[in-house]
């Protein structure tokens, strides 16, 4: 088990590289089966989901497309409750099967905002694929369709998840010790 010290805070390993690889492969297998014969459009939510999206997309065997949006709703370890779209969608979703790739579903505020934004653009359907799901913190009425791993109410970093934009590069997920 690995740990890292960040700003005098200790984060212990929660999911190893191998555990993450197994989760990603299982989610990709489900998506490949569910979308057989279709051409989904994946939308990666930057910055946090870039590592998950990259690993997942490599395992997608369908003729698929990927694009990116950047939303922000966190400062440090807390959500602001407001969602800002820093990089808007550049691809049409009209009549497309859309799969949003997210790093973590926490309060659900960001995804509720993004899903409403996409639904206004007339996709065939919108599904949510998240590496981590934290239902204990949910305030928005939103549910992920593909969940890699459900976690308790922990603050996590690594594998794309950050602490003040740092430590995304950890190859595993760590949690802040209580």
Coordinates of N, CA, C and O in Angstrom, one line a residue:
X1 N 0.8 -1.2 0.0 CA 0.0 0.0 0.0 C 0.9 1.2 0.0 O 1.8 1.3 0.7
X2 N 0.5 2.2 -0.9 CA 1.3 3.4 -1.0 C 0.6 4.6 -0.3 O -0.7 4.5 -0.2
X3 N 1.3 5.6 0.1 CA 0.7 6.8 0.6 C 1.5 8.0 0.2 O 2.7 7.8 -0.2
X4 N 0.9 9.1 0.1 CA 1.5 10.3 -0.3 C 1.1 11.5 0.6 O 0.0 11.5 1.1
X5 N 2.1 12.4 0.9 CA 1.8 13.5 1.7 C 1.6 14.8 0.8 O 2.4 15.1 0.0
X6 N 0.4 15.4 1.0 CA 0.1 16.6 0.2 C -0.3 17.7 1.1 O -1.3 17.6 1.8
X7 N 0.4 18.8 1.1 CA 0.1 19.9 2.0 C -0.1 19.5 3.4 O -1.1 19.9 4.0
X8 N 0.7 18.7 4.0 CA 0.6 18.2 5.3 C -0.6 17.3 5.6 O -1.0 17.1 6.7
X9 N -1.2 16.8 4.5 CA -2.3 15.8 4.6 C -1.8 14.5 4.0 O -1.0 14.5 3.1
X10 N -2.2 13.4 4.6 CA -1.7 12.1 4.2 C -2.9 11.4 3.4 O -4.0 11.3 3.9
X11 N -2.5 10.9 2.2 CA -3.4 10.2 1.4 C -2.9 8.8 1.3 O -1.8 8.6 0.9
X12 N -3.8 7.8 1.6 CA -3.4 6.4 1.5 C -4.0 5.8 0.2 O -5.1 6.1 -0.2
X13 N -3.3 4.8 -0.3 CA -3.8 4.1 -1.5 C -5.2 3.5 -1.2 O -5.4 2.8 -0.2
X14 N -6.1 3.7 -2.2 CA -7.5 3.1 -2.1 C -7.7 2.1 -3.2 O -8.2 1.0 -2.9
X15 N -7.3 2.4 -4.4 CA -7.4 1.5 -5.5 C -6.0 1.4 -6.2 O -5.5 2.5 -6.6
X16 N -5.5 0.3 -6.3 CA -4.2 0.1 -7.0 C -4.3 0.2 -8.5 O -5.4 0.2 -9.0
X17 N -3.2 0.3 -9.1 CA -3.1 0.4 -10.6 C -3.8 -0.9 -11.2 O -4.6 -0.8 -12.1
X18 N -3.5 -2.0 -10.6 CA -4.1 -3.3 -11.1 C -5.6 -3.3 -10.9 O -6.4 -3.8 -11.8
X19 N -6.1 -2.9 -9.7 CA -7.5 -2.8 -9.5 C -8.2 -1.9 -10.5 O -9.3 -2.2 -11.0
X20 N -7.6 -0.8 -10.7 CA -8.2 0.2 -11.7 C -8.2 -0.4 -13.1 O -9.3 -0.4 -13.8
X21 N -7.2 -1.1 -13.5 CA -7.1 -1.8 -14.8 C -8.2 -2.8 -15.0 O -8.9 -2.9 -16.0
X22 N -8.5 -3.5 -13.9 CA -9.5 -4.5 -13.9 C -10.9 -3.9 -14.0 O -11.8 -4.3 -14.8
X23 N -11.1 -2.8 -13.3 CA -12.4 -2.1 -13.3 C -12.6 -1.5 -14.7 O -13.7 -1.6 -15.3
X24 N -11.6 -0.9 -15.3 CA -11.7 -0.3 -16.6 C -12.1 -1.4 -17.7 O -13.0 -1.2 -18.5
X25 N -11.4 -2.5 -17.6 CA -11.7 -3.6 -18.6 C -13.1 -4.1 -18.4 O -13.8 -4.4 -19.4
X26 N -13.6 -4.2 -17.2 CA -15.0 -4.7 -17.0 C -16.0 -3.7 -17.5 O -17.0 -4.1 -18.2
X27 N -15.8 -2.4 -17.3 CA -16.7 -1.3 -17.8 C -16.7 -1.3 -19.4 O -17.7 -1.3 -20.0
X28 N -15.5 -1.4 -20.0 CA -15.4 -1.5 -21.4 C -16.1 -2.6 -22.0 O -16.8 -2.5 -23.0
X29 N -16.0 -3.8 -21.4 CA -16.7 -5.0 -21.8 C -18.2 -4.8 -21.8 O -18.9 -5.2 -22.8
X30 N -18.7 -4.2 -20.8 CA -20.2 -3.9 -20.8 C -20.6 -2.9 -21.9 O -21.6 -3.1 -22.5
X31 N -19.8 -1.9 -22.1 CA -20.2 -0.9 -23.1 C -20.1 -1.5 -24.5 O -21.0 -1.3 -25.3
X32 N -19.1 -2.3 -24.7 CA -18.9 -3.0 -26.0 C -20.1 -3.9 -26.3 O -20.6 -3.9 -27.4
X33 N -20.6 -4.6 -25.3 CA -21.8 -5.5 -25.4 C -23.0 -4.6 -25.6 O -23.9 -4.9 -26.5
X34 N -23.2 -3.6 -24.8 CA -24.5 -2.8 -24.9 C -24.6 -2.0 -26.2 O -25.7 -1.7 -26.6
X35 N -23.5 -1.6 -26.8 CA -23.5 -0.8 -27.9 C -23.1 -1.5 -29.2 O -22.8 -0.9 -30.2
X36 N -23.1 -2.8 -29.2 CA -22.8 -3.6 -30.4 C -23.6 -3.2 -31.6 O -24.8 -3.0 -31.4
X37 N -23.0 -2.9 -32.7 CA -23.7 -2.5 -33.9 C -24.0 -1.0 -33.9 O -24.6 -0.5 -34.9
X38 N -23.5 -0.3 -32.9 CA -23.8 1.2 -32.8 C -22.5 1.9 -32.8 O -21.4 1.3 -32.7
X39 N -22.5 3.2 -33.0 CA -21.3 4.1 -33.0 C -21.5 5.2 -32.0 O -21.8 6.3 -32.3
X40 N -21.2 4.9 -30.7 CA -21.4 5.9 -29.7 C -20.3 7.0 -29.8 O -19.2 6.9 -30.3
X41 N -20.8 8.2 -29.3 CA -19.9 9.3 -29.1 C -19.6 9.4 -27.6 O -20.5 9.6 -26.8
X42 N -18.3 9.3 -27.2 CA -17.9 9.5 -25.9 C -17.5 11.0 -25.6 O -16.9 11.6 -26.5
X43 N -18.0 11.5 -24.5 CA -17.6 12.9 -24.1 C -16.9 12.8 -22.8 O -17.5 12.4 -21.8
X44 N -15.6 13.1 -22.8 CA -14.8 13.0 -21.6 C -14.8 14.4 -20.9 O -14.6 15.4 -21.6
X45 N -15.1 14.3 -19.6 CA -15.2 15.6 -18.8 C -13.8 15.8 -18.3 O -13.2 15.1 -17.5
X46 N -13.2 16.9 -18.8 CA -11.8 17.3 -18.4 C -11.9 18.1 -17.1 O -13.0 18.7 -16.8
X47 N -10.9 18.2 -16.3 CA -9.7 17.5 -16.5 C -9.6 16.1 -15.9 O -8.8 15.3 -16.3
X48 N -10.5 15.9 -14.9 CA -10.4 14.7 -14.1 C -10.5 13.3 -14.8 O -9.8 12.4 -14.4
X49 N -11.3 13.3 -15.8 CA -11.6 12.0 -16.4 C -10.6 11.6 -17.6 O -10.8 10.5 -18.2
X50 N -9.6 12.4 -17.8 CA -8.7 12.1 -19.0 C -8.0 10.8 -18.9 O -7.9 10.1 -19.9
X51 N -7.5 10.4 -17.7 CA -6.8 9.1 -17.6 C -7.8 7.9 -17.8 O -7.5 7.0 -18.5
X52 N -8.9 8.0 -17.1 CA -10.0 7.0 -17.2 C -10.4 6.9 -18.7 O -10.5 5.8 -19.2
X53 N -10.7 8.0 -19.3 CA -11.2 8.0 -20.7 C -10.2 7.4 -21.6 O -10.5 6.6 -22.5
X54 N -8.9 7.7 -21.4 CA -7.9 7.2 -22.3 C -7.8 5.7 -22.2 O -7.8 5.0 -23.2
X55 N -7.7 5.2 -20.9 CA -7.6 3.7 -20.7 C -8.9 3.0 -21.2 O -8.8 1.9 -21.8
X56 N -10.1 3.6 -20.9 CA -11.3 3.0 -21.4 C -11.5 3.0 -22.9 O -11.8 1.9 -23.5
X57 N -11.2 4.1 -23.5 CA -11.3 4.2 -25.0 C -10.4 3.2 -25.7 O -10.8 2.7 -26.8
X58 N -9.3 2.9 -25.2 CA -8.4 1.9 -25.8 C -9.0 0.5 -25.9 O -8.6 -0.3 -26.7
X59 N -9.9 0.3 -25.0 CA -10.6 -1.0 -24.9 C -11.9 -1.1 -25.6 O -12.6 -2.2 -25.6
X60 N -12.4 0.0 -26.1 CA -13.6 0.0 -26.8 C -13.4 -0.5 -28.2 O -12.5 0.0 -29.0
X61 N -14.1 -1.6 -28.6 CA -13.9 -2.2 -29.9 C -14.9 -1.8 -31.0 O -14.9 -2.3 -32.1
X62 N -15.7 -0.8 -30.6 CA -16.8 -0.3 -31.5 C -16.2 0.8 -32.4 O -15.2 1.5 -32.0
X63 N -16.8 1.1 -33.5 CA -16.5 2.3 -34.2 C -17.0 3.5 -33.4 O -18.2 3.8 -33.4
X64 N -16.2 4.2 -32.6 CA -16.6 5.2 -31.7 C -15.8 6.5 -31.9 O -14.7 6.5 -32.5
X65 N -16.3 7.5 -31.4 CA -15.7 8.9 -31.5 C -15.6 9.4 -30.1 O -16.4 9.0 -29.2
X66 N -14.6 10.2 -29.8 CA -14.4 10.9 -28.5 C -14.2 12.3 -28.7 O -13.6 12.8 -29.6
X67 N -14.8 13.1 -27.8 CA -14.6 14.5 -27.7 C -14.5 15.0 -26.3 O -14.7 14.1 -25.4
X68 N -14.3 16.2 -26.0 CA -14.0 16.7 -24.7 C -14.8 18.0 -24.3 O -15.0 18.8 -25.2
X69 N -15.2 18.1 -23.0 CA -15.7 19.3 -22.4 C -14.9 19.5 -21.1 O -14.3 18.5 -20.6
X70 N -14.8 20.7 -20.7 CA -14.2 21.0 -19.4 C -15.2 21.8 -18.6 O -15.7 22.9 -19.0
X71 N -15.5 21.2 -17.4 CA -16.4 21.8 -16.5 C -15.7 22.0 -15.2 O -14.8 21.2 -14.8
X72 N -16.1 23.0 -14.4 CA -15.5 23.2 -13.1 C -16.5 23.5 -12.0 O -17.3 24.4 -12.2
X73 N -16.4 22.7 -10.9 CA -17.4 23.0 -9.8 C -16.7 22.9 -8.5 O -17.3 23.0 -7.4
X74 N -15.4 22.6 -8.5 CA -14.6 22.4 -7.2 C -13.6 23.5 -7.0 O -13.0 23.9 -8.0
X75 N -13.3 23.8 -5.8 CA -12.2 24.6 -5.3 C -11.6 23.8 -4.2 O -12.2 23.6 -3.1
X76 N -10.3 23.4 -4.3 CA -9.7 22.6 -3.2 C -10.4 21.3 -3.0 O -10.6 20.5 -3.9
X77 N -10.9 21.1 -1.8 CA -11.6 19.8 -1.5 C -13.1 20.0 -1.4 O -13.8 19.0 -1.0
X78 N -13.6 21.1 -1.8 CA -15.1 21.4 -1.7 C -15.7 21.8 -3.0 O -15.1 22.5 -3.8
X79 N -16.9 21.4 -3.2 CA -17.7 21.9 -4.3 C -18.2 23.3 -4.1 O -18.5 23.6 -3.0
X80 N -18.2 24.1 -5.2 CA -18.7 25.4 -5.1 C -20.2 25.5 -5.3 O -20.9 26.5 -4.9
X81 N -20.8 24.4 -5.8 CA -22.3 24.4 -6.1 C -22.6 25.0 -7.4 O -23.7 25.0 -7.9
X82 N -21.6 25.7 -8.1 CA -21.8 26.3 -9.4 C -21.0 25.5 -10.4 O -19.9 25.1 -10.1
X83 N -21.6 25.4 -11.6 CA -20.9 24.7 -12.7 C -20.6 25.7 -13.8 O -21.4 26.4 -14.3
X84 N -19.3 25.8 -14.1 CA -18.8 26.6 -15.2 C -18.3 25.7 -16.3 O -17.5 24.8 -16.1
X85 N -18.7 26.0 -17.5 CA -18.2 25.3 -18.7 C -17.1 26.1 -19.3 O -17.2 27.1 -19.9
X86 N -15.9 25.6 -19.0 CA -14.6 26.3 -19.5 C -14.3 25.9 -20.9 O -13.8 26.8 -21.6
X87 N -14.6 24.7 -21.3 CA -14.4 24.3 -22.7 C -15.7 23.6 -23.2 O -16.0 22.6 -22.7
X88 N -16.4 24.3 -24.1 CA -17.7 23.8 -24.5 C -17.6 22.7 -25.5 O -16.6 22.4 -26.1
X89 N -18.7 22.0 -25.7 CA -18.8 20.9 -26.6 C -18.6 21.4 -28.0 O -19.2 22.4 -28.4
X90 N -17.7 20.7 -28.8 CA -17.4 21.1 -30.2 C -18.0 20.2 -31.2 O -17.8 20.4 -32.4
X91 N -18.7 19.1 -30.8 CA -19.3 18.1 -31.7 C -20.8 18.0 -31.5 O -21.3 18.1 -30.4
X92 N -21.5 17.8 -32.6 CA -22.9 17.7 -32.6 C -23.3 16.4 -32.0 O -22.7 15.3 -32.3
X93 N -24.3 16.4 -31.1 CA -24.8 15.2 -30.5 C -26.1 14.8 -31.0 O -26.7 13.7 -30.6
X94 N -26.7 15.5 -31.9 CA -28.0 15.3 -32.5 C -28.1 13.9 -33.1 O -27.3 13.4 -33.9
X95 N -29.1 13.1 -32.6 CA -29.4 11.8 -33.0 C -28.2 10.8 -32.7 O -28.1 9.8 -33.4
X96 N -27.4 11.1 -31.8 CA -26.2 10.2 -31.4 C -26.4 9.5 -30.1 O -27.1 10.0 -29.2
X97 N -25.8 8.4 -30.0 CA -25.7 7.7 -28.7 C -24.5 8.3 -28.0 O -23.4 8.2 -28.4
X98 N -24.8 9.0 -26.9 CA -23.7 9.7 -26.1 C -23.4 9.0 -24.8 O -24.3 8.6 -24.1
X99 N -22.1 8.9 -24.5 CA -21.7 8.3 -23.3 C -20.7 9.3 -22.6 O -19.7 9.6 -23.2
X100 N -21.2 9.9 -21.5 CA -20.3 10.9 -20.8 C -19.4 10.1 -19.9 O -19.8 9.2 -19.2
X101 N -18.1 10.4 -20.0 CA -17.1 9.7 -19.2 C -16.6 10.7 -18.1 O -16.1 11.8 -18.4
X102 N -16.9 10.3 -16.9 CA -16.6 11.2 -15.7 C -15.6 10.4 -14.8 O -15.6 9.2 -14.7
X103 N -14.8 11.1 -14.0 CA -13.9 10.5 -13.0 C -14.7 10.1 -11.8 O -14.5 9.0 -11.3
X104 N -15.6 11.0 -11.3 CA -16.3 10.7 -10.1 C -17.6 11.4 -10.1 O -17.7 12.5 -10.5
X105 N -18.7 10.7 -9.6 CA -20.0 11.3 -9.4 C -20.1 11.5 -7.9 O -20.2 10.6 -7.2
X106 N -20.1 12.8 -7.5 CA -20.2 13.1 -6.1 C -21.6 13.7 -5.8 O -22.5 13.0 -5.7
X107 N -21.7 15.0 -5.8 CA -23.0 15.6 -5.5 C -23.9 15.4 -6.7 O -25.1 15.5 -6.6
X108 N -23.3 15.2 -7.9 CA -24.1 15.1 -9.1 C -24.5 16.4 -9.8 O -25.0 16.4 -10.9
X109 N -24.1 17.5 -9.2 CA -24.4 18.8 -9.8 C -23.8 19.0 -11.2 O -24.5 19.5 -12.1
X110 N -22.6 18.7 -11.3 CA -21.9 18.9 -12.6 C -22.5 18.0 -13.7 O -22.8 18.5 -14.8
X111 N -22.8 16.8 -13.4 CA -23.4 15.9 -14.4 C -24.8 16.3 -14.7 O -25.2 16.1 -15.9
X112 N -25.6 16.7 -13.8 CA -26.9 17.1 -14.0 C -26.9 18.3 -15.0 O -27.7 18.4 -16.0
X113 N -26.0 19.2 -14.8 CA -25.9 20.4 -15.7 C -25.5 19.9 -17.1 O -26.1 20.4 -18.0
X114 N -24.5 19.1 -17.2 CA -24.0 18.6 -18.5 C -25.1 17.8 -19.2 O -25.3 18.0 -20.4
X115 N -25.7 16.9 -18.5 CA -26.8 16.1 -19.1 C -27.9 17.0 -19.7 O -28.4 16.8 -20.8
X116 N -28.3 18.0 -18.9 CA -29.4 18.9 -19.4 C -28.9 19.7 -20.6 O -29.6 19.8 -21.6
X117 N -27.6 20.1 -20.6 CA -27.0 20.8 -21.7 C -27.1 19.9 -23.0 O -27.4 20.3 -24.1
X118 N -26.7 18.6 -22.8 CA -26.7 17.7 -24.0 C -28.1 17.4 -24.4 O -28.4 17.3 -25.6
X119 N -29.0 17.2 -23.5 CA -30.4 16.8 -23.9 C -31.1 17.9 -24.7 O -31.9 17.7 -25.6
X120 N -30.7 19.2 -24.5 CA -31.2 20.3 -25.3 C -30.7 20.2 -26.7 O -31.2 21.0 -27.5
X121 N -29.7 19.4 -27.0 CA -29.2 19.2 -28.3 C -29.6 18.0 -29.1 O -29.0 17.6 -30.0
X122 N -30.7 17.3 -28.5 CA -31.4 16.2 -29.2 C -30.5 15.0 -29.5 O -30.6 14.5 -30.6
X123 N -29.8 14.4 -28.5 CA -29.2 13.1 -28.8 C -30.2 12.0 -28.8 O -31.3 12.2 -28.3
X124 N -29.8 10.9 -29.3 CA -30.6 9.7 -29.3 C -30.8 9.2 -27.8 O -31.9 8.9 -27.3
X125 N -29.6 9.2 -27.1 CA -29.7 8.9 -25.7 C -28.4 9.4 -25.0 O -27.4 9.6 -25.7
X126 N -28.4 9.6 -23.7 CA -27.2 10.0 -23.0 C -27.1 9.1 -21.8 O -28.0 9.0 -21.0
X127 N -25.9 8.4 -21.7 CA -25.6 7.6 -20.6 C -24.3 8.1 -19.9 O -23.5 8.9 -20.5
X128 N -24.2 7.8 -18.6 CA -23.1 8.3 -17.8 C -22.2 7.1 -17.4 O -22.7 6.1 -16.9
X129 N -20.9 7.3 -17.6 CA -19.9 6.3 -17.3 C -18.9 6.9 -16.3 O -18.3 7.9 -16.7
X130 N -18.9 6.4 -15.1 CA -17.9 7.0 -14.1 C -17.0 6.0 -13.5 O -17.4 4.8 -13.3
X131 N -15.8 6.4 -13.3 CA -14.9 5.5 -12.6 C -15.4 5.2 -11.2 O -15.5 4.1 -10.7
X132 N -15.7 6.4 -10.5 CA -16.1 6.3 -9.1 C -17.4 6.9 -8.8 O -17.7 7.9 -9.5
X133 N -18.2 6.3 -8.0 CA -19.5 6.8 -7.6 C -19.6 7.0 -6.1 O -19.2 6.1 -5.4
X134 N -20.0 8.2 -5.7 CA -20.1 8.5 -4.3 C -21.6 8.9 -3.9 O -21.9 10.0 -3.7
X135 N -22.5 7.9 -3.9 CA -23.9 8.2 -3.7 C -24.2 8.9 -2.4 O -25.3 9.6 -2.3
X136 N -23.4 8.7 -1.4 CA -23.7 9.3 -0.1 C -23.7 10.8 -0.1 O -24.3 11.4 0.8
X137 N -23.1 11.4 -1.1 CA -23.0 12.9 -1.2 C -24.0 13.4 -2.3 O -24.0 14.6 -2.5
X138 N -24.8 12.6 -2.9 CA -25.6 13.1 -4.0 C -26.7 14.0 -3.6 O -27.4 13.8 -2.6
X139 N -26.7 15.2 -4.2 CA -27.8 16.2 -4.0 C -28.6 16.4 -5.3 O -29.8 16.7 -5.2
X140 N -28.1 16.1 -6.4 CA -28.8 16.2 -7.7 C -29.4 14.8 -8.1 O -28.8 13.8 -7.7
X141 N -30.5 14.9 -8.7 CA -31.2 13.6 -9.2 C -30.5 13.1 -10.4 O -30.9 13.4 -11.5
X142 N -29.4 12.4 -10.2 CA -28.6 11.9 -11.4 C -28.1 10.5 -11.0 O -27.7 10.3 -9.8
X143 N -28.0 9.6 -11.9 CA -27.5 8.3 -11.7 C -26.6 7.8 -12.8 O -27.0 8.0 -14.0
X144 N -25.5 7.3 -12.5 CA -24.6 6.8 -13.5 C -25.1 5.4 -14.0 O -25.6 4.6 -13.3
X145 N -24.9 5.2 -15.3 CA -25.3 3.9 -16.0 C -24.2 2.9 -15.9 O -24.4 1.7 -15.9
X146 N -22.9 3.3 -15.9 CA -21.8 2.5 -15.9 C -20.9 3.0 -14.7 O -20.4 4.1 -14.8
X147 N -20.8 2.2 -13.7 CA -20.0 2.6 -12.5 C -18.9 1.6 -12.3 O -19.1 0.4 -12.2
X148 N -17.7 2.2 -12.2 CA -16.5 1.3 -12.0 C -16.4 0.8 -10.6 O -16.3 -0.4 -10.3
X149 N -16.6 1.7 -9.6 CA -16.4 1.4 -8.2 C -17.2 2.4 -7.4 O -17.1 3.6 -7.6
X150 N -18.0 1.9 -6.4 CA -18.7 2.8 -5.5 C -17.8 3.0 -4.3 O -17.3 2.1 -3.7
X151 N -17.7 4.3 -3.9 CA -16.9 4.6 -2.7 C -17.7 5.3 -1.6 O -18.7 5.9 -1.9
X152 N -17.2 5.3 -0.4 CA -17.8 6.0 0.7 C -17.5 7.5 0.6 O -16.8 7.9 -0.4
X153 N -17.9 8.3 1.5 CA -17.7 9.7 1.5 C -16.2 10.0 1.8 O -15.9 10.5 2.9
X154 N -15.3 9.8 0.9 CA -13.9 10.1 1.0 C -13.5 11.1 0.0 O -14.0 11.2 -1.1
X155 N -12.4 11.9 0.3 CA -11.8 12.8 -0.6 C -10.7 12.0 -1.3 O -9.8 11.5 -0.6
X156 N -10.7 11.9 -2.6 CA -9.7 11.0 -3.3 C -8.9 11.8 -4.3 O -9.4 12.8 -4.9
X157 N -7.7 11.4 -4.5 CA -6.8 12.0 -5.6 C -6.1 10.9 -6.3 O -6.1 9.7 -5.8
X158 N -5.6 11.2 -7.5 CA -4.8 10.3 -8.3 C -5.7 9.8 -9.4 O -6.9 9.9 -9.5
X159 N -5.0 9.2 -10.4 CA -5.6 8.7 -11.6 C -6.6 9.7 -12.2 O -7.7 9.4 -12.6
X160 N -6.1 10.9 -12.3 CA -6.9 12.0 -12.9 C -7.6 12.9 -11.9 O -7.9 14.1 -12.2
X161 N -7.9 12.4 -10.7 CA -8.5 13.2 -9.7 C -7.5 14.1 -9.0 O -6.4 13.6 -8.7
X162 N -7.9 15.3 -8.6 CA -6.8 16.2 -8.2 C -7.1 16.8 -6.8 O -8.2 16.7 -6.2
X163 N -6.1 17.4 -6.3 CA -6.2 18.3 -5.1 C -5.6 19.6 -5.6 O -4.4 19.7 -5.8
X164 N -6.4 20.6 -5.8 CA -6.0 21.9 -6.3 C -5.2 21.8 -7.6 O -4.1 22.4 -7.7
X165 N -5.7 21.0 -8.5 CA -5.1 20.7 -9.8 C -3.8 19.9 -9.8 O -3.1 19.7 -10.8
X166 N -3.4 19.4 -8.6 CA -2.2 18.6 -8.5 C -2.5 17.2 -8.2 O -3.6 16.9 -7.7
X167 N -1.5 16.3 -8.4 CA -1.6 14.9 -8.0 C -2.5 14.0 -8.9 O -2.7 12.9 -8.6
X168 N -2.9 14.6 -10.1 CA -3.7 13.8 -11.0 C -2.8 12.7 -11.6 O -3.3 11.7 -12.0
X169 N -1.5 12.9 -11.6 CA -0.6 11.9 -12.2 C -0.3 10.7 -11.4 O 0.4 9.8 -11.9
X170 N -0.8 10.6 -10.2 CA -0.6 9.3 -9.4 C -1.3 8.2 -10.2 O -2.4 8.3 -10.7
X171 N -0.6 7.0 -10.3 CA -1.2 6.0 -11.1 C -2.2 5.1 -10.4 O -2.7 4.1 -10.9
X172 N -2.6 5.5 -9.2 CA -3.5 4.8 -8.3 C -4.4 5.9 -7.7 O -4.2 7.1 -7.8
X173 N -5.5 5.5 -7.1 CA -6.4 6.4 -6.3 C -6.1 6.3 -4.9 O -6.0 5.2 -4.3
X174 N -5.9 7.5 -4.2 CA -5.7 7.6 -2.8 C -6.8 8.4 -2.1 O -7.4 9.2 -2.8
X175 N -6.9 8.1 -0.9 CA -8.0 8.8 -0.1 C -7.3 9.6 1.1 O -6.3 9.2 1.6
X176 N -7.9 10.7 1.4 CA -7.5 11.5 2.6 C -7.8 10.8 3.9 O -9.0 10.5 4.1
X177 N -6.8 10.6 4.7 CA -7.0 9.9 6.0 C -7.9 10.8 6.8 O -7.8 12.0 6.8
X178 N -8.8 10.2 7.6 CA -9.8 10.9 8.4 C -9.1 11.5 9.6 O -9.4 12.4 10.2

